[in-house]
């Protein structure tokens, strides 16, 4: 463990007995801004932001802070507990405006470095072929950082449908052109600063084409009241547009773009998601060019709704509760298909009752919720003072078979089990700002990366049933544990629930060019997942994928891999000015003792 980390942990351990038993306030995160020449940057403006669910902004407001780096290049931001932040810096000097890479995982405790990024080249966007969409104007243009934690920004269009592009975060940016009703008409992902980046991006709108959706049951009878949403790709957040609700004839119609810009070359591919009470939530992947008479016909099968009631102490409704059920959607062409779709909130009535349509008959579900910790305490949830609380709660999980409807009954917040999670390193020391990943049997992606406090703690309310909690932290190992409520014989204790991270392996070596000369400014990274059979550990190791600090003039690097006993692939990369350097993939085995020599060469685009 590095000396500065040991010093930080020793300091934290010394003050831990004096922590006051108060509700957790914001905790301070720290970082610094570093120019390409290695010097600290004074006076940089730093954007610090966290979006609990970028794909569902209505679930929880974003938390954005703007701070400046001081005389020592350091910046400080007061962070909400339980969540990780992104950070990005901009500053100006005699040569113009400069910017940093986006730094991920700003949490209390560890110090985050924001290293200078290549200069932005893209400065103008022009939209063409707009006349066919004139009746859907005014058109709007948005830019989204490649990390959506930093949010989406509108770029004002002039009368010629052009817009200036301000300095933006990230290596790439999503550009979206939207109609006045919010439909995404085209998208483009240009590079901001690579050697091939252009100063201007041109987005051509494809002409509109009618799309008719007809929804029927197994007996081919039309189904009214089906909510239909359209997008280029359902795997992306925030690009879905409601086509409307089917009428008595089971149909809904709308005008959509005639080609999908996310396909190369562009095609007529589109995605529909269909939802109706008592029906299976269904996803359809179609192609406008293959429809008969412009009609997509979908069979919507019967399926169980999820119902229940969420109450606090004394059986009263919980003010401020936001519910987010999560399950796979059924593929329109196969009952065994499970497709993830972005979360959306559902209403809760005055008696705390809710209904969600509809569950997948072959995969599990989870009922998530967002609730302010103070409101959770007022509702009787057994939380301790002075310790961070998970910002997204898990109220229920379940496996098929399901009832019709599947009734959860009363979910009482005052009767929930709360795990007192403590994350420790392999040597037993607490891990400041450790992240947690929480999954179920088939929903193997965590809804967010939960962040522990500066002494590695987080209070995590648990639903009845089984969840898997994984833990990781940059520069440390990983751990995973299955937790069941009610606990059975031999199950781990929940107070505290200790997650001890695995031992790590340090790989050292030198990066050189084709002439065997050292190369500075290169980062060596873990490439993909470790070569092991345990899927849970594979995914955690990928979330915790390692990267070295940029090499110095001697080309030396040091990389801490999250598992000591697993084989990994490594790759070295550097972008500087107009050039990109990168290496072939190098294998790293636990038995390797000799330092690695990694050769980097100029990157060539695939032919």
Coordinates of C-alpha atoms in Angstrom, one line a residue:
X1 CA 0.0 0.0 0.0
X2 CA 1.4 3.4 -0.9
X3 CA 2.9 5.5 1.9
X4 CA 0.4 8.4 1.4
X5 CA -2.5 6.0 1.6
X6 CA -1.2 4.5 4.9
X7 CA -0.8 8.0 6.3
X8 CA -4.4 8.9 5.4
X9 CA -5.7 5.7 6.9
X10 CA -3.8 6.2 10.1
X11 CA -5.2 9.7 10.4
X12 CA -8.7 8.5 9.8
X13 CA -8.4 5.8 12.4
X14 CA -7.1 8.3 15.0
X15 CA -10.2 10.6 14.6
X16 CA -12.8 7.8 14.2
X17 CA -13.5 7.6 18.0
X18 CA -14.3 11.3 18.0
X19 CA -16.9 11.3 15.2
X20 CA -20.1 12.8 16.5
X21 CA -23.5 11.0 16.5
X22 CA -25.1 13.5 14.1
X23 CA -27.0 12.9 10.9
X24 CA -24.4 12.7 8.1
X25 CA -23.7 16.1 6.5
X26 CA -21.8 16.6 3.3
X27 CA -18.3 15.1 3.4
X28 CA -15.4 16.8 1.8
X29 CA -13.7 15.4 -1.3
X30 CA -10.3 16.6 -2.5
X31 CA -8.4 16.7 -5.8
X32 CA -5.9 18.7 -7.8
X33 CA -5.5 19.9 -11.4
X34 CA -2.3 19.0 -13.2
X35 CA -1.1 20.5 -16.5
X36 CA 0.6 18.4 -19.2
X37 CA 4.0 19.5 -18.0
X38 CA 3.3 18.1 -14.5
X39 CA 2.8 21.4 -12.8
X40 CA -0.2 22.2 -10.6
X41 CA -2.8 24.5 -12.1
X42 CA -3.9 27.5 -10.0
X43 CA -7.3 29.0 -10.4
X44 CA -8.9 26.3 -12.6
X45 CA -12.7 26.2 -12.5
X46 CA -13.7 22.7 -11.5
X47 CA -17.2 21.2 -12.2
X48 CA -18.1 18.5 -9.6
X49 CA -21.3 16.7 -10.4
X50 CA -23.3 13.6 -9.4
X51 CA -26.5 12.3 -11.1
X52 CA -27.9 9.5 -9.1
X53 CA -29.6 8.1 -12.2
X54 CA -28.6 9.8 -15.4
X55 CA -31.2 7.7 -17.3
X56 CA -34.0 8.9 -15.0
X57 CA -33.4 12.5 -13.9
X58 CA -36.9 12.9 -12.4
X59 CA -35.9 10.3 -9.7
X60 CA -33.4 12.6 -8.0
X61 CA -32.1 16.1 -8.8
X62 CA -28.5 16.4 -9.9
X63 CA -25.9 17.7 -7.4
X64 CA -23.6 20.1 -9.2
X65 CA -20.8 22.2 -7.5
X66 CA -18.4 24.7 -9.1
X67 CA -15.1 25.3 -7.2
X68 CA -11.7 26.6 -8.0
X69 CA -8.2 25.2 -7.5
X70 CA -6.2 27.1 -5.0
X71 CA -2.5 28.2 -4.9
X72 CA -1.4 24.6 -4.4
X73 CA -3.6 23.4 -7.4
X74 CA -5.9 21.6 -4.9
X75 CA -9.7 21.8 -5.0
X76 CA -12.2 20.9 -2.4
X77 CA -15.9 20.1 -2.7
X78 CA -18.5 19.1 -0.1
X79 CA -20.2 15.9 -1.4
X80 CA -23.5 14.2 -0.6
X81 CA -22.9 10.9 1.2
X82 CA -23.3 7.6 -0.5
X83 CA -22.6 8.6 -4.1
X84 CA -19.5 9.1 -6.3
X85 CA -18.9 12.2 -8.3
X86 CA -17.3 13.2 -11.6
X87 CA -15.0 16.2 -11.8
X88 CA -13.7 18.2 -14.7
X89 CA -11.6 21.4 -14.9
X90 CA -11.1 24.3 -17.4
X91 CA -8.6 27.1 -17.3
X92 CA -7.1 29.7 -19.6
X93 CA -3.5 30.9 -20.2
X94 CA -1.7 32.9 -22.9
X95 CA -2.2 30.0 -25.4
X96 CA -6.0 29.8 -24.9
X97 CA -8.5 27.7 -23.1
X98 CA -7.4 24.4 -21.7
X99 CA -9.2 21.5 -20.0
X100 CA -8.7 18.3 -18.0
X101 CA -9.8 14.8 -18.6
X102 CA -12.9 13.8 -16.7
X103 CA -12.0 12.4 -13.3
X104 CA -14.3 9.6 -12.1
X105 CA -15.1 8.6 -8.6
X106 CA -14.5 11.7 -6.5
X107 CA -15.4 10.5 -3.0
X108 CA -14.5 11.5 0.5
X109 CA -11.0 10.4 1.4
X110 CA -8.9 9.6 -1.7
X111 CA -7.4 12.5 -3.6
X112 CA -8.4 12.7 -7.3
X113 CA -6.0 13.9 -10.0
X114 CA -7.4 15.8 -12.9
X115 CA -4.8 15.6 -15.7
X116 CA -4.8 17.9 -18.7
X117 CA -6.6 16.6 -21.8
X118 CA -5.8 17.4 -25.4
X119 CA -7.1 20.6 -26.7
X120 CA -10.6 20.6 -28.1
X121 CA -10.9 20.8 -31.9
X122 CA -14.6 20.7 -32.4
X123 CA -16.0 24.2 -32.3
X124 CA -19.0 24.4 -34.5
X125 CA -22.1 22.2 -35.4
X126 CA -24.2 22.7 -38.5
X127 CA -27.6 21.0 -39.1
X128 CA -28.8 20.4 -42.6
X129 CA -32.0 19.1 -44.4
X130 CA -34.2 20.8 -41.8
X131 CA -37.1 21.8 -44.1
X132 CA -39.0 18.5 -43.8
X133 CA -39.2 19.0 -40.0
X134 CA -40.3 22.6 -40.1
X135 CA -43.6 21.9 -38.5
X136 CA -41.9 20.2 -35.6
X137 CA -39.7 23.2 -34.8
X138 CA -38.1 25.1 -33.3
X139 CA -35.3 22.5 -33.4
X140 CA -33.0 22.2 -30.4
X141 CA -29.4 21.0 -30.2
X142 CA -27.9 19.3 -27.1
X143 CA -24.4 18.0 -26.2
X144 CA -24.0 15.3 -23.6
X145 CA -20.6 14.5 -22.1
X146 CA -19.4 11.0 -22.8
X147 CA -19.8 10.6 -19.1
X148 CA -23.5 11.5 -18.5
X149 CA -22.8 12.2 -14.9
X150 CA -21.8 15.7 -16.1
X151 CA -25.2 16.2 -17.7
X152 CA -26.5 17.5 -21.0
X153 CA -26.0 21.1 -22.3
X154 CA -28.1 22.9 -24.9
X155 CA -26.2 24.6 -27.7
X156 CA -28.3 27.6 -29.0
X157 CA -28.9 27.4 -32.8
X158 CA -29.0 30.5 -35.0
X159 CA -31.2 31.1 -38.0
X160 CA -28.9 29.1 -40.2
X161 CA -29.1 26.1 -37.8
X162 CA -25.5 26.4 -36.7
X163 CA -24.2 26.5 -33.1
X164 CA -20.9 27.3 -31.5
X165 CA -19.5 24.6 -29.4
X166 CA -18.1 25.7 -26.0
X167 CA -15.3 23.8 -24.3
X168 CA -16.8 20.4 -23.2
X169 CA -15.7 17.5 -21.0
X170 CA -14.6 14.2 -22.3
X171 CA -12.9 12.7 -25.4
X172 CA -16.2 12.4 -27.2
X173 CA -19.6 14.1 -27.0
X174 CA -23.1 13.0 -28.0
X175 CA -24.9 15.5 -30.2
X176 CA -28.7 15.3 -30.3
X177 CA -31.1 17.2 -32.5
X178 CA -34.6 17.3 -31.0
X179 CA -38.0 18.4 -32.2
X180 CA -40.1 20.8 -30.2
X181 CA -41.9 17.7 -28.7
X182 CA -38.6 16.1 -27.6
X183 CA -38.2 13.5 -30.3
X184 CA -34.6 12.8 -31.2
X185 CA -34.3 13.4 -34.9
X186 CA -30.6 12.5 -35.3
X187 CA -27.5 11.8 -33.1
X188 CA -23.8 11.9 -33.7
X189 CA -20.8 11.0 -31.6
X190 CA -17.9 13.2 -32.8
X191 CA -14.5 13.2 -31.3
X192 CA -13.6 16.5 -29.5
X193 CA -9.9 16.3 -29.6
X194 CA -8.5 13.3 -31.4
X195 CA -6.1 13.6 -34.4
X196 CA -9.0 13.0 -36.7
X197 CA -11.4 15.5 -35.0
X198 CA -12.9 18.1 -37.3
X199 CA -13.5 21.7 -36.3
X200 CA -17.1 21.4 -37.6
X201 CA -19.6 18.6 -37.3
X202 CA -22.4 18.4 -39.8
X203 CA -25.7 16.6 -38.8
X204 CA -28.0 15.9 -41.7
X205 CA -31.6 15.2 -40.8
X206 CA -33.3 12.2 -42.5
X207 CA -36.8 12.9 -43.8
X208 CA -39.8 11.9 -41.6
X209 CA -41.7 8.7 -42.4
X210 CA -45.0 7.5 -40.9
X211 CA -44.9 4.6 -38.4
X212 CA -48.1 2.8 -37.4
X213 CA -48.0 0.4 -34.4
X214 CA -50.8 -2.1 -34.0
X215 CA -51.0 -4.1 -30.8
X216 CA -53.0 -7.3 -30.4
X217 CA -53.3 -10.2 -27.9
X218 CA -52.7 -13.9 -28.5
X219 CA -56.1 -14.1 -30.3
X220 CA -55.2 -11.2 -32.6
X221 CA -57.8 -8.9 -30.9
X222 CA -56.7 -5.3 -30.6
X223 CA -55.6 -4.0 -27.2
X224 CA -56.4 -0.4 -26.2
X225 CA -54.5 1.7 -23.7
X226 CA -51.0 0.4 -24.5
X227 CA -48.3 3.0 -23.9
X228 CA -45.8 3.0 -26.8
X229 CA -42.4 4.6 -26.8
X230 CA -39.9 4.9 -29.7
X231 CA -36.2 5.3 -29.9
X232 CA -33.2 4.5 -32.1
X233 CA -31.7 2.3 -29.4
X234 CA -33.3 1.5 -26.0
X235 CA -29.9 0.8 -24.5
X236 CA -29.2 4.5 -24.4
X237 CA -30.8 6.8 -21.8
X238 CA -32.9 9.8 -22.5
X239 CA -33.6 9.2 -26.2
X240 CA -37.1 7.6 -25.9
X241 CA -40.1 9.5 -27.3
X242 CA -43.7 8.6 -26.6
X243 CA -45.7 7.8 -29.7
X244 CA -48.8 7.8 -27.6
X245 CA -51.4 5.3 -26.4
X246 CA -53.3 2.8 -28.6
X247 CA -56.9 3.5 -29.2
X248 CA -59.9 1.1 -29.5
X249 CA -58.4 -0.3 -32.7
X250 CA -55.1 -1.1 -31.0
X251 CA -53.1 1.3 -33.1
X252 CA -51.1 4.5 -32.6
X253 CA -49.4 6.4 -35.3
X254 CA -46.6 9.0 -35.5
X255 CA -43.9 10.5 -37.7
X256 CA -40.3 9.3 -37.0
X257 CA -36.9 9.8 -38.7
X258 CA -36.6 7.5 -41.7
X259 CA -33.0 6.4 -40.9
X260 CA -31.1 5.4 -37.7
X261 CA -27.9 7.4 -37.5
X262 CA -26.5 5.0 -34.8
X263 CA -26.2 2.3 -37.5
X264 CA -23.2 2.5 -39.9
X265 CA -24.2 2.7 -42.6
X266 CA -27.5 4.2 -41.5
X267 CA -30.5 1.9 -41.6
X268 CA -34.2 2.0 -40.7
X269 CA -33.6 0.2 -37.4
X270 CA -35.8 1.3 -34.5
X271 CA -36.9 0.2 -31.0
X272 CA -40.3 0.1 -29.4
X273 CA -41.2 -0.5 -25.8
X274 CA -44.8 -1.3 -25.0
X275 CA -46.4 -1.2 -21.5
X276 CA -50.0 -1.9 -20.5
X277 CA -51.8 -3.1 -17.3
X278 CA -51.9 -6.9 -17.0
X279 CA -49.5 -7.3 -19.9
X280 CA -45.8 -8.3 -20.2
X281 CA -43.6 -5.3 -20.7
X282 CA -42.4 -5.9 -24.3
X283 CA -39.5 -4.6 -26.4
X284 CA -39.5 -4.8 -30.2
X285 CA -36.5 -4.3 -32.5
X286 CA -37.7 -3.4 -36.0
X287 CA -36.6 -2.0 -39.4
X288 CA -38.7 0.7 -41.1
X289 CA -37.6 -0.7 -44.5
X290 CA -39.1 -4.1 -43.8
X291 CA -42.5 -3.1 -42.5
X292 CA -45.6 -3.9 -44.6
X293 CA -47.6 -0.7 -45.2
X294 CA -45.5 1.0 -42.6
X295 CA -47.1 -1.0 -39.8
X296 CA -45.3 -2.8 -36.9
X297 CA -47.6 -5.4 -35.4
X298 CA -46.8 -6.6 -31.8
X299 CA -48.4 -9.3 -29.8
X300 CA -48.7 -8.3 -26.2
X301 CA -49.1 -11.3 -23.9
X302 CA -50.8 -11.4 -20.5
X303 CA -48.4 -10.9 -17.6
X304 CA -48.3 -10.2 -13.9
X305 CA -48.3 -6.7 -12.5
X306 CA -46.4 -5.9 -9.4
X307 CA -48.5 -4.3 -6.7
X308 CA -48.0 -3.4 -3.0
X309 CA -48.1 -0.7 -0.4
X310 CA -45.1 1.2 1.1
X311 CA -45.7 2.5 4.7
X312 CA -43.7 4.0 7.5
X313 CA -44.1 3.6 11.2
X314 CA -47.6 3.5 12.5
X315 CA -48.7 2.4 9.1
X316 CA -48.7 5.8 7.5
X317 CA -47.7 6.9 4.0
X318 CA -44.1 8.0 3.4
X319 CA -43.8 11.6 2.1
X320 CA -41.2 12.1 -0.6
X321 CA -40.8 8.5 -1.6
X322 CA -39.9 7.8 -5.3
X323 CA -40.4 4.2 -6.5
X324 CA -38.4 2.7 -9.4
X325 CA -39.3 -0.9 -10.2
X326 CA -36.8 -2.7 -12.3
X327 CA -37.1 -5.9 -14.4
X328 CA -36.3 -7.1 -17.9
X329 CA -38.6 -6.5 -20.8
X330 CA -39.8 -9.4 -22.9
X331 CA -38.6 -9.7 -26.4
X332 CA -41.4 -9.5 -28.9
X333 CA -40.1 -12.6 -30.7
X334 CA -39.0 -14.9 -27.9
X335 CA -40.4 -15.5 -24.4
X336 CA -37.0 -16.4 -23.0
X337 CA -35.5 -13.0 -24.0
X338 CA -34.7 -10.5 -21.3
X339 CA -33.8 -7.0 -22.2
X340 CA -32.8 -4.2 -19.8
X341 CA -34.6 -0.9 -20.2
X342 CA -34.0 2.4 -18.4
X343 CA -35.6 2.9 -15.1
X344 CA -38.7 5.1 -14.8
X345 CA -40.6 6.3 -11.7
X346 CA -44.1 5.1 -10.9
X347 CA -46.8 7.0 -8.9
X348 CA -47.6 6.2 -5.3
X349 CA -51.1 7.1 -4.2
X350 CA -52.2 8.7 -0.9
X351 CA -52.4 5.3 0.8
X352 CA -48.9 4.3 -0.3
X353 CA -50.1 1.9 -3.0
X354 CA -48.4 1.3 -6.3
X355 CA -48.8 -0.8 -9.5
X356 CA -46.1 -1.7 -12.0
X357 CA -46.7 -3.4 -15.4
X358 CA -45.4 -5.9 -16.0
X359 CA -43.0 -8.5 -14.7
X360 CA -40.9 -10.8 -16.9
X361 CA -42.1 -14.4 -16.2
X362 CA -38.6 -15.9 -16.3
X363 CA -36.4 -13.3 -14.5
X364 CA -36.3 -11.6 -11.2
X365 CA -37.3 -8.1 -10.3
X366 CA -36.1 -5.4 -7.8
X367 CA -38.1 -2.6 -6.3
X368 CA -35.8 0.4 -5.8
X369 CA -36.6 3.7 -4.1
X370 CA -35.1 7.1 -3.6
X371 CA -35.8 8.7 -0.2
X372 CA -33.9 11.4 1.7
X373 CA -32.3 9.9 4.8
X374 CA -34.0 12.3 7.1
X375 CA -37.4 11.2 5.7
X376 CA -36.4 7.6 6.1
X377 CA -35.6 8.2 9.7
X378 CA -38.9 10.0 10.2
X379 CA -40.6 6.9 8.7
X380 CA -39.0 4.8 11.3
X381 CA -36.2 3.1 9.3
X382 CA -33.6 1.9 11.9
X383 CA -30.7 4.0 10.8
X384 CA -27.8 5.2 12.9
X385 CA -26.7 8.8 13.2
X386 CA -23.4 9.9 11.8
X387 CA -23.0 7.2 9.1
X388 CA -23.8 7.6 5.4
X389 CA -26.9 5.9 4.1
X390 CA -27.3 4.4 0.7
X391 CA -29.0 7.0 -1.6
X392 CA -31.0 4.4 -3.4
X393 CA -32.9 1.8 -1.3
X394 CA -33.9 -1.7 -2.2
X395 CA -37.4 -2.3 -0.9
X396 CA -38.1 -5.7 -2.4
X397 CA -36.7 -8.4 -4.7
X398 CA -38.4 -11.5 -6.1
X399 CA -38.0 -14.5 -8.3
X400 CA -40.6 -16.3 -10.5
X401 CA -43.1 -17.8 -10.5
X402 CA -45.2 -14.7 -9.8
X403 CA -48.8 -14.3 -8.8
X404 CA -51.3 -12.4 -11.1
X405 CA -51.0 -9.8 -9.9
X406 CA -47.9 -10.3 -7.8
X407 CA -48.8 -8.7 -4.5
X408 CA -46.0 -7.6 -2.1
X409 CA -48.4 -6.7 0.6
X410 CA -47.3 -4.0 3.0
X411 CA -43.6 -3.0 2.9
X412 CA -42.8 -1.3 6.2
X413 CA -39.7 0.9 6.3
X414 CA -39.7 0.7 10.1
X415 CA -39.3 -3.1 9.9
X416 CA -36.4 -3.3 7.4
X417 CA -33.1 -4.9 8.1
X418 CA -30.2 -2.5 7.8
X419 CA -26.7 -3.8 7.0
X420 CA -23.9 -1.8 8.5
X421 CA -21.4 -2.3 5.7
X422 CA -17.7 -1.9 6.5
X423 CA -15.1 -2.3 3.7
X424 CA -11.6 -3.2 4.6
X425 CA -8.4 -3.8 2.7
X426 CA -6.6 -7.2 2.7
X427 CA -4.6 -6.0 5.8
X428 CA -7.7 -5.1 7.7
X429 CA -7.5 -1.3 7.3
X430 CA -10.7 0.6 6.4
X431 CA -11.0 1.7 2.7
X432 CA -12.0 5.4 2.4
X433 CA -14.6 5.9 -0.3
X434 CA -14.9 2.2 -1.3
X435 CA -17.6 1.5 -3.8
X436 CA -20.4 -1.0 -3.6
X437 CA -22.1 -2.9 -6.4
X438 CA -25.5 -4.5 -5.5
X439 CA -27.1 -7.1 -7.8
X440 CA -29.5 -10.0 -7.9
X441 CA -29.5 -13.4 -9.6
X442 CA -30.3 -12.2 -13.1
X443 CA -30.2 -8.4 -12.7
X444 CA -26.4 -8.5 -12.6
X445 CA -25.8 -4.8 -13.1
X446 CA -25.9 -2.5 -10.1
X447 CA -28.2 0.5 -10.5
X448 CA -25.4 2.8 -9.3
X449 CA -21.9 2.6 -7.7
X450 CA -22.6 3.3 -4.0
X451 CA -19.9 5.2 -2.2
X452 CA -18.8 4.5 1.3
X453 CA -17.7 7.3 3.7
X454 CA -14.2 8.3 4.6
X455 CA -13.8 5.3 6.9
X456 CA -15.3 2.7 4.5
X457 CA -18.8 2.6 6.0
X458 CA -22.3 2.7 4.5
X459 CA -25.7 1.8 5.9
X460 CA -27.6 -0.3 3.4
X461 CA -31.2 -1.3 4.1
X462 CA -31.9 -4.8 2.8
X463 CA -35.1 -6.3 1.3
X464 CA -36.3 -9.7 2.2
X465 CA -34.7 -12.2 -0.2
X466 CA -31.2 -12.5 -1.6
X467 CA -28.9 -9.8 -3.0
X468 CA -25.2 -9.9 -3.8
X469 CA -23.0 -7.0 -2.5
X470 CA -19.7 -6.4 -4.1
X471 CA -17.0 -4.0 -3.0
X472 CA -14.1 -2.4 -4.7
X473 CA -11.8 0.7 -4.7
X474 CA -9.2 2.0 -7.1
X475 CA -5.8 0.7 -6.1
X476 CA -7.3 -2.0 -3.9
X477 CA -8.8 -5.4 -4.4
X478 CA -12.4 -6.6 -4.7
X479 CA -14.8 -8.7 -2.7
X480 CA -18.3 -10.1 -3.1
X481 CA -20.8 -11.7 -0.7
X482 CA -24.4 -13.0 -1.0
X483 CA -26.6 -11.7 1.7
X484 CA -30.0 -13.2 2.6
X485 CA -32.9 -11.7 4.7
X486 CA -34.0 -13.3 7.0
X487 CA -30.5 -14.7 7.7
X488 CA -30.0 -18.4 7.8
X489 CA -27.5 -20.5 9.7
X490 CA -24.0 -19.7 8.8
X491 CA -24.9 -16.5 7.0
X492 CA -22.6 -13.5 7.6
X493 CA -23.3 -11.0 10.3
X494 CA -25.0 -7.8 9.2
X495 CA -23.9 -5.6 12.0
X496 CA -21.3 -5.1 10.9
X497 CA -21.3 -6.7 7.4
X498 CA -17.5 -6.8 6.8
X499 CA -16.3 -7.0 3.2
X500 CA -12.6 -7.7 3.0
X501 CA -11.0 -6.8 -0.3
X502 CA -8.8 -9.3 -2.1
X503 CA -5.0 -9.0 -2.2
X504 CA -3.7 -7.1 -5.2
X505 CA -0.8 -7.6 -7.6
X506 CA 1.6 -4.9 -8.7
X507 CA 3.0 -5.0 -12.2
X508 CA 6.0 -2.9 -13.0
X509 CA 7.8 -2.3 -16.3
X510 CA 8.8 0.2 -18.9
X511 CA 7.0 1.7 -22.0
X512 CA 9.3 2.1 -25.0
X513 CA 8.9 3.0 -28.7
X514 CA 9.9 0.8 -31.7
X515 CA 13.5 1.9 -31.2
X516 CA 13.4 0.8 -27.5
X517 CA 13.6 4.3 -26.2
X518 CA 11.5 5.2 -23.1
X519 CA 8.2 7.0 -23.8
X520 CA 6.7 9.5 -21.4
X521 CA 3.0 10.3 -20.9
X522 CA 1.7 6.8 -21.5
X523 CA -0.9 5.1 -19.3
X524 CA -0.9 1.3 -18.9
X525 CA -4.4 -0.1 -18.3
X526 CA -6.1 -3.3 -17.4
X527 CA -7.7 -4.4 -20.6
X528 CA -11.1 -6.2 -20.2
X529 CA -12.0 -8.7 -17.5
X530 CA -9.6 -11.2 -15.7
X531 CA -9.4 -14.7 -17.1
X532 CA -11.4 -16.5 -14.4
X533 CA -14.6 -18.4 -14.2
X534 CA -16.4 -16.5 -11.4
X535 CA -18.7 -14.0 -13.2
X536 CA -19.3 -11.9 -10.1
X537 CA -15.6 -11.3 -9.6
X538 CA -15.1 -10.8 -13.3
X539 CA -17.6 -7.9 -13.3
X540 CA -16.2 -6.3 -10.1
X541 CA -12.7 -6.5 -11.5
X542 CA -13.9 -4.8 -14.7
X543 CA -15.6 -2.0 -12.7
X544 CA -12.4 -1.6 -10.7
X545 CA -10.2 -1.9 -13.8
X546 CA -6.7 -0.5 -13.0
X547 CA -4.7 2.2 -14.7
X548 CA -1.2 3.5 -14.0
X549 CA -0.1 7.1 -13.6
X550 CA 1.3 8.5 -16.8
X551 CA 4.9 7.4 -17.4
X552 CA 7.7 9.8 -16.8
X553 CA 10.8 10.5 -18.9
X554 CA 12.2 7.0 -18.0
X555 CA 9.0 5.3 -19.3
X556 CA 8.6 3.4 -16.0
X557 CA 5.1 2.4 -14.9
X558 CA 3.5 0.7 -11.9
X559 CA 0.0 -0.8 -12.1
X560 CA -2.0 -2.3 -9.2
X561 CA -4.3 -5.1 -10.4
X562 CA -7.4 -5.9 -8.3
X563 CA -6.7 -9.7 -8.0
X564 CA -3.4 -11.2 -7.1
X565 CA -4.0 -14.6 -8.4
X566 CA -5.7 -14.0 -11.8
X567 CA -4.3 -13.5 -15.3
X568 CA -5.0 -10.1 -16.9
X569 CA -4.5 -8.5 -20.3
X570 CA -2.8 -5.0 -20.3
X571 CA -2.5 -2.3 -23.0
X572 CA -0.6 1.0 -23.1
X573 CA -2.1 4.2 -24.7
X574 CA -1.3 7.8 -25.1
X575 CA -2.9 10.7 -27.0
X576 CA -0.8 13.8 -27.4
X577 CA -1.4 16.5 -30.0
X578 CA -2.2 14.9 -33.3
X579 CA -0.9 11.5 -32.5
X580 CA -2.2 8.4 -30.7
X581 CA 0.2 5.8 -29.4
X582 CA -0.8 2.4 -28.3
X583 CA 0.5 -1.1 -27.8
X584 CA -0.6 -4.6 -28.6
X585 CA -2.3 -6.5 -25.7
X586 CA 0.2 -7.9 -23.2
X587 CA -0.6 -10.8 -20.8
X588 CA 0.2 -10.6 -17.1
X589 CA 0.2 -13.8 -15.1
X590 CA 0.5 -14.2 -11.4
X591 CA 3.7 -16.2 -12.0
X592 CA 5.4 -13.5 -13.9
X593 CA 8.5 -12.1 -12.1
X594 CA 10.3 -10.1 -14.7
X595 CA 9.3 -6.4 -15.4
X596 CA 7.3 -5.9 -18.5
X597 CA 8.6 -4.0 -21.5
X598 CA 5.6 -2.6 -23.5
X599 CA 6.2 -1.3 -27.0
X600 CA 3.9 1.5 -28.2
X601 CA 3.6 2.6 -31.9
X602 CA 1.5 5.2 -33.7
X603 CA -2.1 4.0 -33.9
X604 CA -3.4 3.3 -37.4
X605 CA -7.1 3.4 -38.2
X606 CA -8.5 0.0 -39.3
X607 CA -8.5 -0.6 -43.0

